[in-house]
Amino acid sequence: THLQRLCGVKAGPGVLVLRRLAQAHARRAGQEVGLVSEHFSQAPQKLSFYSWYGSARLFRFRVPPDTVLLRWLLQVSREGGTACTDAEITVHFRSGAPPVINPLGTSFPDDTSVQPSFQVRVPLSAALLSNASVNVSHPAPGDWFVAAHLPPSSQKIELKGLAPTCAYVFQPDLLVTRVVEISIMEPDVPLPHTLLSHPSYLKVFVPDYTRELLLELRDCVSSGSLGCPVRLTVGPVTLPSNFQKVLTCTSAPWPCRLLLPSPPWDRWLQVTAESLVGPLGTVTFSAVAALTACRPQSVTIRPLLQSSQNQSFNASTGLPSLSPDHQDLGRSGRVDRSPFCLTNYPVMREDTDVVSVHFQLLDRVSVRVCQNTPSMMRLRLNTGMDSGGSLTISLRANKTEMRNETVIVACVNAASPFLGFNSSLNCTTAFFQGYPLSLSAWSRRANLIIPYPETDNWYLSLQLMCPENAEECEQAVVHVETTLYLVPCLNDCGPYGQCLLLRRHSYLYAGCSCKAGWRGWSCTDNSTAQTVAQQRAAALLLTLSNLMFLAPITVSVQRFFLVEASVYAYTMFFSTFYHACDQPGEAVLCILNYDTLQYCDFLGSGAAIWVTILCMARLKAVLKYVLFLLGTLVIAMSLQLDRRGIWNMLGPCLFAFVIMASMWTYRCGHRRQCYPTSWQRWTFYLLPGISMASVGVAIYTSMMTSDNYYYTHSIWHVLLAGSAALLLPPPDEHTEPWTCSQKFPCHYQICKNDREELYTVT
């Protein structure tokens, strides 16, 4: 309900709605004192039907500081005519990182924490243009991401050029209202303020190591009503989740207070004050911001080169000991008397690759976890280029130090650490819901995976707890080993996936493209996966079905069509090894790189159809071989232009069919009888061959899907090879394939004249 009040969605009838919204937005901003409007836009992108995260189109906007209102203007247009179907475009929004979406409803890997994204659906039906607007009040400054996609793609394999070409184009525009007149609240200094009909904007800076922030309204006087009719809105809105605080000071107790535990560190916190009196009333008050500092205890970082007199090492663990003023944190057991509120362990960030970061502790391999004082580590993921991967956190407690009654509780938070372990274990800070982890004697390991972490400083805080007997924890110290890293894809998408880096301008993010029926964010959902037996059966079907080309090869050799036999052998060889390399599972064999095998397979298929039709035309030998060569070169050129364009292969084949039909028509008119003249030729060869070719083309163009591809494409191989064997013409009469001439004892020689097709005696 709170999100619905903050984010409004409106639909408009036409393209002018966007311009009118922008103009109205600017007018309203100009009417209020201290507000300015800014407009941001990005180039439109063509949407795709969703099959994996790379199908979504990502847009990245930079929201300036002190922004009080965002308005996204979403415009979707359709190109392609009336043959295009209606569609519903889904648009996702998120602050700080790309939205984690799951349109297919697949499962995520174990130990993965995902929040559902905030989304808006834009229907596109009869109209060629549709638009909508989304408003966000008091947004968080920084990166905002918008991802748009069409519904999940169908399983049908459509050939390029036969299906109607429909283009759905999406373009977002961003209108920003930013405040330029803002009052700064100094800690513990009352700020007198008079509130009129328009909202007033204040902000306070929260430094590092702030434990609590207390906002207080004092000396409130209203001219139009009793009490203090003021509403304070504290903090920014971050989608999909929102922890913005609203304080309404209309009744006692006085003074009106709002306590924020663990506010975000090292940033300005925005406060909006609104009057509830009315347009003519005024309210005066004093605003006070009180900060409670947290005194950190930092573990000393010793230089690598240091004299042995200034070093003391623990012989059992190999860890440098704490400095003398910090030794009460370790084995003395006096942690509860320490004035420190946390122990800060320095962490080194090591960039290993694109969207790949490794975090490790300095001078040690484990963290000392005690009672009452949390142990904290800061993970710097605030470069702006770290939100496109997956943050993985793994904890492992020392087995000998864990007792049955002790529990280690850990929280992972952004912006500020969770420090209130003694009062609550929900890992909730002022404006962020953290991720809880726990270690015990029965479960000494804990893992957490956060896909696309927000751009910010992340904090891991740990503390030792004894739920049943708190006295047992006074002397207890547990060492916890931490493994912290950021990777593009978890486990490199596993054996049934491929990790791909995607780019939007200069921003890089990663996604998993799955195969063999596996799905999910990291290709771990096996609900539709193929078994190993199914993968091998599919590989055998697609490869062994090419052995059907032995039939046209044998017929060609017997009838002395050696060029045609060579083309069929080429097609059989490369089609077999292309499909052996194209398998998505474990049954894979690649003798060349995949792109080369695919090109040779497509070239062989087109050339096989081309030479078969020209051979049926019964052209003169020289003309036939010239057309063989020219047609193959044209097919090779067209495949280089667009390998999957159906007309690049269908065009030459139709041209060959026109040549064959012309030659057959000429012979029918010249001989005054149907050609071919034999009814046996029509009944047992031509009609079955044409039927097999027609069924094969129908299957290839309209019946193939992702599920039945292994069967339908294998049938296509059989029908294509079988039709070629039946459609090849018979050999020329009075010709013996393997002899060029025959000499008689009377020294006469029979020679064939290719030009006149007459036999002469010389």
XYZ file of N, CA and C in Angstrom, residues 3 30 390 575:
12
model
N 3.898 1.522 -1.214
C 4.491 1.665 -2.537
C 3.486 2.203 -3.532
N 7.936 24.786 -11.611
C 8.196 26.214 -11.592
C 7.329 26.966 -10.610
N 27.273 -11.264 -9.008
C 26.640 -11.933 -7.870
C 27.612 -11.905 -6.696
N 27.117 -31.932 -42.125
C 25.886 -31.965 -41.339
C 26.033 -32.893 -40.142
